[in-house]
Amino acid sequence: MQATTEAVKAASSPDATAKEAKSASSPDKSSPDKKKKRGAAAITPPELKGSNRDSPSVLTTDQLRHIVYHLPPRFRTASQWTLKYNSLEHGISLDTMYRNLSKSEHHVFIIRTMKGQVLGAFVPGKVAVSTHYTGTGETFVFTFGDDPTNEKIVVYKWKGDFFANEHFILASHEDGLHVGGGGHPALWLHKMLLKGSSGQCQTFASPPLISGVPTKVDDSQDNHEFDIYAVEWWQVPSVETDVGAGIGMLNLNIEDEEEEGRKRANSSTSSTSTVLTDDDYVLV
């Protein structure tokens, strides 16, 4: 009886209560659930709509997150993307691709090669057949490299400096689709949609986005050809006019993270590419 009374007194003492409160409020650092998600890992991927296929895209969920993370702020919080063209679903036709894109704007353009490499571009505005380049400085190109299992993205954005031209996108019936120019396009689709190439591009200061066969025309090591497995175009809605201030705060938080990353990276490099990891990202 005496032992029980002493135990009750010990449990009710101020020191014991303080220890219990401190223990309850201290995070469990060993628990993975307590780790705060950052970068692409914090992104909720959009729902992919409009496809009749069991697997609507060649992208993995993590690859999709990485692309979303690099979109301009007003596109990052879109809850769904809508398929406008997929060569596996709509047929291999440049005319069909242009027709399907003609009534929408703001797209993510994706290529998967026969080797499984994934690369593409964000194309704001409309894709209109023209004899000259169109588009805006929000256009960028990206690649997941040569390893089909890779889910880390490298992005090349337009810097708008003296050396960067404004050759964003050229849609042609005769010469296929060009993204970027000056030297070589960062991405080029042949009009038959069976072959493409990626070369060293002045617009984005980008090297070839993947390895491949040097072009037969000039045997250039700066331009690599590849065979195409699939081409996809996804419409990405802008949410800036459809939501309230909460989205604005989210966009601000993301931009703050990006600015912090730039400050850390600028001390060691001045390149235009961005490599993103699950926990953070750096410019390299």
Short mmCIF file of C-alpha atoms in Angstrom, two decimals:
data_model
loop_
_atom_site.label_atom_id
_atom_site.label_comp_id
_atom_site.label_asym_id
_atom_site.label_seq_id
_atom_site.Cartn_x
_atom_site.Cartn_y
_atom_site.Cartn_z
CA MET A 1 0.00 0.00 0.00
CA GLN A 2 2.82 2.39 0.81
CA ALA A 3 4.59 1.60 -2.49
CA THR A 4 1.41 2.36 -4.42
CA THR A 5 1.01 5.74 -2.67
CA GLU A 6 4.61 6.71 -3.43
CA ALA A 7 4.14 5.78 -7.11
CA VAL A 8 1.05 7.97 -7.34
CA LYS A 9 2.89 10.91 -5.73
CA ALA A 10 5.82 10.50 -8.16
CA ALA A 11 3.55 10.45 -11.18
CA SER A 12 1.69 13.57 -10.03
CA SER A 13 4.78 15.59 -9.14
CA PRO A 14 5.54 18.77 -11.17
CA ASP A 15 8.81 17.29 -12.50
CA ALA A 16 7.07 14.18 -13.80
CA THR A 17 4.33 16.20 -15.45
CA ALA A 18 6.89 18.46 -17.17
CA LYS A 19 8.81 15.45 -18.48
CA GLU A 20 5.66 13.88 -19.88
CA ALA A 21 4.65 17.15 -21.59
CA LYS A 22 8.10 17.57 -23.12
CA SER A 23 8.08 13.98 -24.35
CA ALA A 24 4.65 14.41 -25.93
CA SER A 25 5.61 17.64 -27.72
CA SER A 26 8.97 16.42 -29.03
CA PRO A 27 8.81 15.06 -32.62
CA ASP A 28 9.88 11.49 -33.16
CA LYS A 29 12.86 12.01 -35.46
CA SER A 30 13.11 8.30 -36.12
CA SER A 31 9.66 8.16 -37.69
CA PRO A 32 9.61 8.70 -41.48
CA ASP A 33 6.05 10.04 -41.23
CA LYS A 34 7.37 13.09 -39.38
CA LYS A 35 9.68 14.11 -42.23
CA LYS A 36 8.42 17.18 -44.06
CA LYS A 37 8.07 16.65 -47.77
CA ARG A 38 9.82 19.15 -50.01
CA GLY A 39 10.25 19.75 -53.69
CA ALA A 40 8.48 17.39 -56.07
CA ALA A 41 7.57 15.03 -53.24
CA ALA A 42 5.19 17.68 -51.87
CA ILE A 43 3.30 17.96 -55.17
CA THR A 44 -0.10 16.30 -55.58
CA PRO A 45 -0.03 15.02 -59.17
CA PRO A 46 -2.98 16.01 -61.37
CA GLU A 47 -5.53 13.48 -62.53
CA LEU A 48 -4.93 12.54 -66.17
CA LYS A 49 -8.22 12.69 -68.08
CA GLY A 50 -9.30 11.96 -71.63
CA SER A 51 -7.48 8.72 -72.38
CA ASN A 52 -9.10 5.36 -73.13
CA ARG A 53 -5.94 3.44 -72.32
CA ASP A 54 -5.36 1.56 -69.07
CA SER A 55 -2.13 3.53 -68.65
CA PRO A 56 -3.02 7.05 -69.82
CA SER A 57 0.59 8.28 -70.06
CA VAL A 58 4.14 7.06 -70.54
CA LEU A 59 5.03 9.12 -67.46
CA THR A 60 5.37 7.60 -64.01
CA THR A 61 3.70 9.38 -61.09
CA ASP A 62 7.05 10.69 -59.84
CA GLN A 63 8.01 11.96 -63.28
CA LEU A 64 4.68 13.77 -63.45
CA ARG A 65 5.33 15.41 -60.06
CA HIS A 66 8.73 16.65 -61.21
CA ILE A 67 7.28 18.27 -64.34
CA VAL A 68 4.48 19.95 -62.38
CA TYR A 69 6.99 21.39 -59.91
CA HIS A 70 8.72 23.35 -62.68
CA LEU A 71 5.60 24.79 -64.30
CA PRO A 72 4.85 28.50 -63.87
CA PRO A 73 2.94 29.07 -60.59
CA ARG A 74 -0.53 29.44 -62.13
CA PHE A 75 -0.30 25.92 -63.63
CA ARG A 76 1.11 24.00 -60.66
CA THR A 77 -2.12 23.54 -58.75
CA ALA A 78 -4.32 22.31 -61.61
CA SER A 79 -6.23 19.27 -60.37
CA GLN A 80 -6.35 17.57 -63.75
CA TRP A 81 -4.67 17.51 -67.16
CA THR A 82 -6.63 16.67 -70.30
CA LEU A 83 -5.19 14.55 -73.09
CA LYS A 84 -5.25 16.29 -76.47
CA TYR A 85 -3.13 13.92 -78.51
CA ASN A 86 -1.45 10.55 -78.03
CA SER A 87 0.10 8.81 -81.03
CA LEU A 88 -0.70 5.42 -79.46
CA GLU A 89 -4.37 6.37 -79.22
CA HIS A 90 -5.11 8.85 -82.01
CA GLY A 91 -2.81 7.46 -84.67
CA ILE A 92 0.52 8.62 -86.04
CA SER A 93 -0.47 11.79 -87.87
CA LEU A 94 0.98 15.29 -87.73
CA ASP A 95 -2.28 16.72 -89.12
CA THR A 96 -4.30 15.02 -86.38
CA MET A 97 -1.89 16.30 -83.76
CA TYR A 98 -2.15 19.90 -84.98
CA ARG A 99 -5.93 19.65 -85.31
CA ASN A 100 -6.35 18.32 -81.78
CA LEU A 101 -4.17 21.10 -80.39
CA SER A 102 -5.81 23.93 -82.34
CA LYS A 103 -8.67 24.57 -79.91
CA SER A 104 -6.74 24.51 -76.64
CA GLU A 105 -3.74 26.23 -75.12
CA HIS A 106 -0.98 25.58 -72.57
CA HIS A 107 0.38 22.06 -73.04
CA VAL A 108 2.98 19.66 -71.72
CA PHE A 109 4.53 17.84 -74.69
CA ILE A 110 6.12 14.44 -74.03
CA ILE A 111 8.17 12.06 -76.14
CA ARG A 112 9.13 8.51 -75.24
CA THR A 113 11.78 6.98 -77.46
CA MET A 114 12.08 3.36 -78.50
CA LYS A 115 14.86 3.08 -75.91
CA GLY A 116 12.51 4.24 -73.15
CA GLN A 117 14.02 7.72 -72.75
CA VAL A 118 11.54 10.45 -71.77
CA LEU A 119 11.93 14.10 -72.75
CA GLY A 120 9.64 16.97 -73.61
CA ALA A 121 8.64 20.60 -73.23
CA PHE A 122 6.15 22.95 -71.63
CA VAL A 123 4.50 24.98 -74.40
CA PRO A 124 2.38 27.91 -73.13
CA GLY A 125 -0.24 29.48 -75.37
CA LYS A 126 -1.54 27.95 -78.58
CA VAL A 127 0.25 25.66 -81.01
CA ALA A 128 -0.57 27.18 -84.40
CA VAL A 129 0.82 26.15 -87.78
CA SER A 130 3.00 29.02 -88.96
CA THR A 131 5.98 29.95 -91.11
CA HIS A 132 7.71 31.60 -88.15
CA TYR A 133 8.46 30.87 -84.52
CA THR A 134 5.82 31.67 -81.90
CA GLY A 135 5.53 31.21 -78.13
CA THR A 136 6.69 32.93 -74.96
CA GLY A 137 9.60 32.93 -72.55
CA GLU A 138 7.74 30.55 -70.23
CA THR A 139 8.55 27.74 -72.66
CA PHE A 140 11.07 25.22 -71.35
CA VAL A 141 12.44 21.81 -72.25
CA PHE A 142 13.20 18.89 -69.97
CA THR A 143 14.67 15.42 -69.94
CA PHE A 144 14.83 12.41 -67.64
CA GLY A 145 18.06 11.27 -69.29
CA ASP A 146 19.03 8.02 -70.94
CA ASP A 147 17.99 5.64 -68.14
CA PRO A 148 14.32 4.63 -68.59
CA THR A 149 14.00 4.07 -64.83
CA ASN A 150 15.27 7.55 -63.94
CA GLU A 151 12.75 9.85 -62.25
CA LYS A 152 15.03 12.86 -61.68
CA ILE A 153 14.41 15.72 -64.08
CA VAL A 154 16.76 18.17 -65.77
CA VAL A 155 15.10 21.38 -66.98
CA TYR A 156 16.40 24.08 -69.34
CA LYS A 157 14.54 27.38 -69.20
CA TRP A 158 14.84 30.50 -71.34
CA LYS A 159 17.08 33.05 -69.64
CA GLY A 160 16.19 35.98 -71.86
CA ASP A 161 19.76 37.28 -71.94
CA PHE A 162 21.76 38.65 -74.88
CA PHE A 163 22.71 35.18 -76.12
CA ALA A 164 19.19 33.69 -76.01
CA ASN A 165 17.00 33.95 -79.10
CA GLU A 166 13.19 33.77 -79.08
CA HIS A 167 12.80 30.66 -81.24
CA PHE A 168 10.32 28.95 -78.93
CA ILE A 169 8.10 26.82 -81.17
CA LEU A 170 7.63 26.38 -84.90
CA ALA A 171 4.76 24.18 -86.11
CA SER A 172 5.04 23.28 -89.78
CA HIS A 173 3.31 20.78 -92.07
CA GLU A 174 6.40 20.46 -94.25
CA ASP A 175 9.17 20.44 -91.66
CA GLY A 176 7.55 19.00 -88.56
CA LEU A 177 7.63 20.57 -85.10
CA HIS A 178 10.56 22.53 -83.68
CA VAL A 179 11.01 23.54 -80.02
CA GLY A 180 13.92 25.94 -79.78
CA GLY A 181 16.35 26.97 -82.47
CA GLY A 182 19.73 28.47 -83.20
CA GLY A 183 22.28 25.78 -83.88
CA HIS A 184 19.73 22.96 -83.57
CA PRO A 185 16.24 22.63 -82.08
CA ALA A 186 16.21 21.36 -78.52
CA LEU A 187 13.42 19.08 -79.78
CA TRP A 188 12.40 18.30 -83.34
CA LEU A 189 9.67 15.96 -84.58
CA HIS A 190 9.78 14.68 -88.14
CA LYS A 191 6.49 15.20 -89.97
CA MET A 192 5.90 11.41 -89.98
CA LEU A 193 6.21 11.36 -86.14
CA LEU A 194 8.42 8.29 -86.32
CA LYS A 195 11.74 10.02 -85.75
CA GLY A 196 12.99 13.06 -83.88
CA SER A 197 16.17 14.71 -82.76
CA SER A 198 17.60 16.82 -79.95
CA GLY A 199 20.55 19.11 -80.43
CA GLN A 200 22.58 21.84 -78.82
CA CYS A 201 20.14 24.76 -78.74
CA GLN A 202 20.78 28.47 -78.37
CA THR A 203 17.25 29.27 -77.18
CA PHE A 204 17.61 27.38 -73.90
CA ALA A 205 21.42 27.09 -73.82
CA SER A 206 20.79 23.35 -73.73
CA PRO A 207 22.89 20.39 -74.88
CA PRO A 208 21.27 17.38 -76.60
CA LEU A 209 18.62 16.22 -74.12
CA ILE A 210 19.43 12.53 -74.62
CA SER A 211 22.12 10.51 -76.32
CA GLY A 212 21.42 9.13 -79.75
CA VAL A 213 22.75 8.68 -83.25
CA PRO A 214 24.52 11.76 -84.70
CA THR A 215 22.50 13.24 -87.56
CA LYS A 216 23.34 11.79 -90.96
CA VAL A 217 23.12 15.17 -92.69
CA ASP A 218 26.16 16.76 -91.09
CA ASP A 219 27.38 13.95 -88.79
CA SER A 220 27.10 16.49 -85.99
CA GLN A 221 27.92 15.37 -82.47
CA ASP A 222 25.68 18.23 -81.28
CA ASN A 223 22.46 16.77 -82.70
CA HIS A 224 21.17 13.31 -81.83
CA GLU A 225 18.43 11.39 -83.66
CA PHE A 226 16.07 8.93 -82.00
CA ASP A 227 13.16 6.66 -82.93
CA ILE A 228 9.83 7.59 -81.37
CA TYR A 229 7.64 5.19 -79.39
CA ALA A 230 4.95 7.69 -78.35
CA VAL A 231 4.10 11.39 -78.50
CA GLU A 232 1.71 12.94 -75.96
CA TRP A 233 0.21 16.41 -75.53
CA TRP A 234 -1.59 17.27 -72.29
CA GLN A 235 -3.54 20.47 -71.81
CA VAL A 236 -2.69 22.13 -68.49
CA PRO A 237 -5.31 24.63 -67.26
CA SER A 238 -4.35 27.89 -65.65
CA VAL A 239 -5.95 28.17 -62.20
CA GLU A 240 -5.19 31.83 -61.44
CA THR A 241 -8.74 33.00 -62.26
CA ASP A 242 -10.57 30.01 -60.81
CA VAL A 243 -9.41 29.89 -57.19
CA GLY A 244 -9.02 32.14 -54.18
CA ALA A 245 -6.18 33.53 -52.13
CA GLY A 246 -5.19 30.12 -50.78
CA ILE A 247 -3.63 29.19 -54.09
CA GLY A 248 -1.79 32.49 -54.15
CA MET A 249 -0.20 31.64 -50.84
CA LEU A 250 0.79 28.20 -52.12
CA ASN A 251 2.39 29.73 -55.19
CA LEU A 252 4.27 32.20 -52.99
CA ASN A 253 5.59 29.39 -50.81
CA ILE A 254 6.82 27.46 -53.83
CA GLU A 255 8.49 30.55 -55.28
CA ASP A 256 10.20 31.23 -51.94
CA GLU A 257 11.61 27.70 -51.97
CA GLU A 258 12.87 28.19 -55.52
CA GLU A 259 14.54 31.50 -54.66
CA GLU A 260 16.25 29.90 -51.68
CA GLY A 261 17.53 27.12 -53.94
CA ARG A 262 18.83 29.60 -56.49
CA LYS A 263 20.74 31.58 -53.86
CA ARG A 264 22.42 28.42 -52.61
CA ALA A 265 23.28 27.22 -56.10
CA ASN A 266 24.44 30.49 -57.64
CA SER A 267 27.51 30.50 -55.44
CA SER A 268 28.84 27.46 -57.30
CA THR A 269 27.43 27.58 -60.85
CA SER A 270 25.85 29.73 -63.53
CA SER A 271 24.34 27.08 -65.84
CA THR A 272 20.69 27.18 -66.90
CA SER A 273 19.71 23.62 -66.10
CA THR A 274 17.81 22.57 -63.00
CA VAL A 275 18.18 19.17 -61.34
CA LEU A 276 15.39 18.30 -58.93
CA THR A 277 15.53 15.78 -56.10
CA ASP A 278 12.79 14.60 -53.78
CA ASP A 279 14.08 16.62 -50.81
CA ASP A 280 15.29 19.72 -52.56
CA TYR A 281 16.73 20.88 -55.85
CA VAL A 282 19.83 22.65 -57.01
CA LEU A 283 20.87 24.44 -60.17
CA VAL A 284 23.80 22.86 -61.94
#
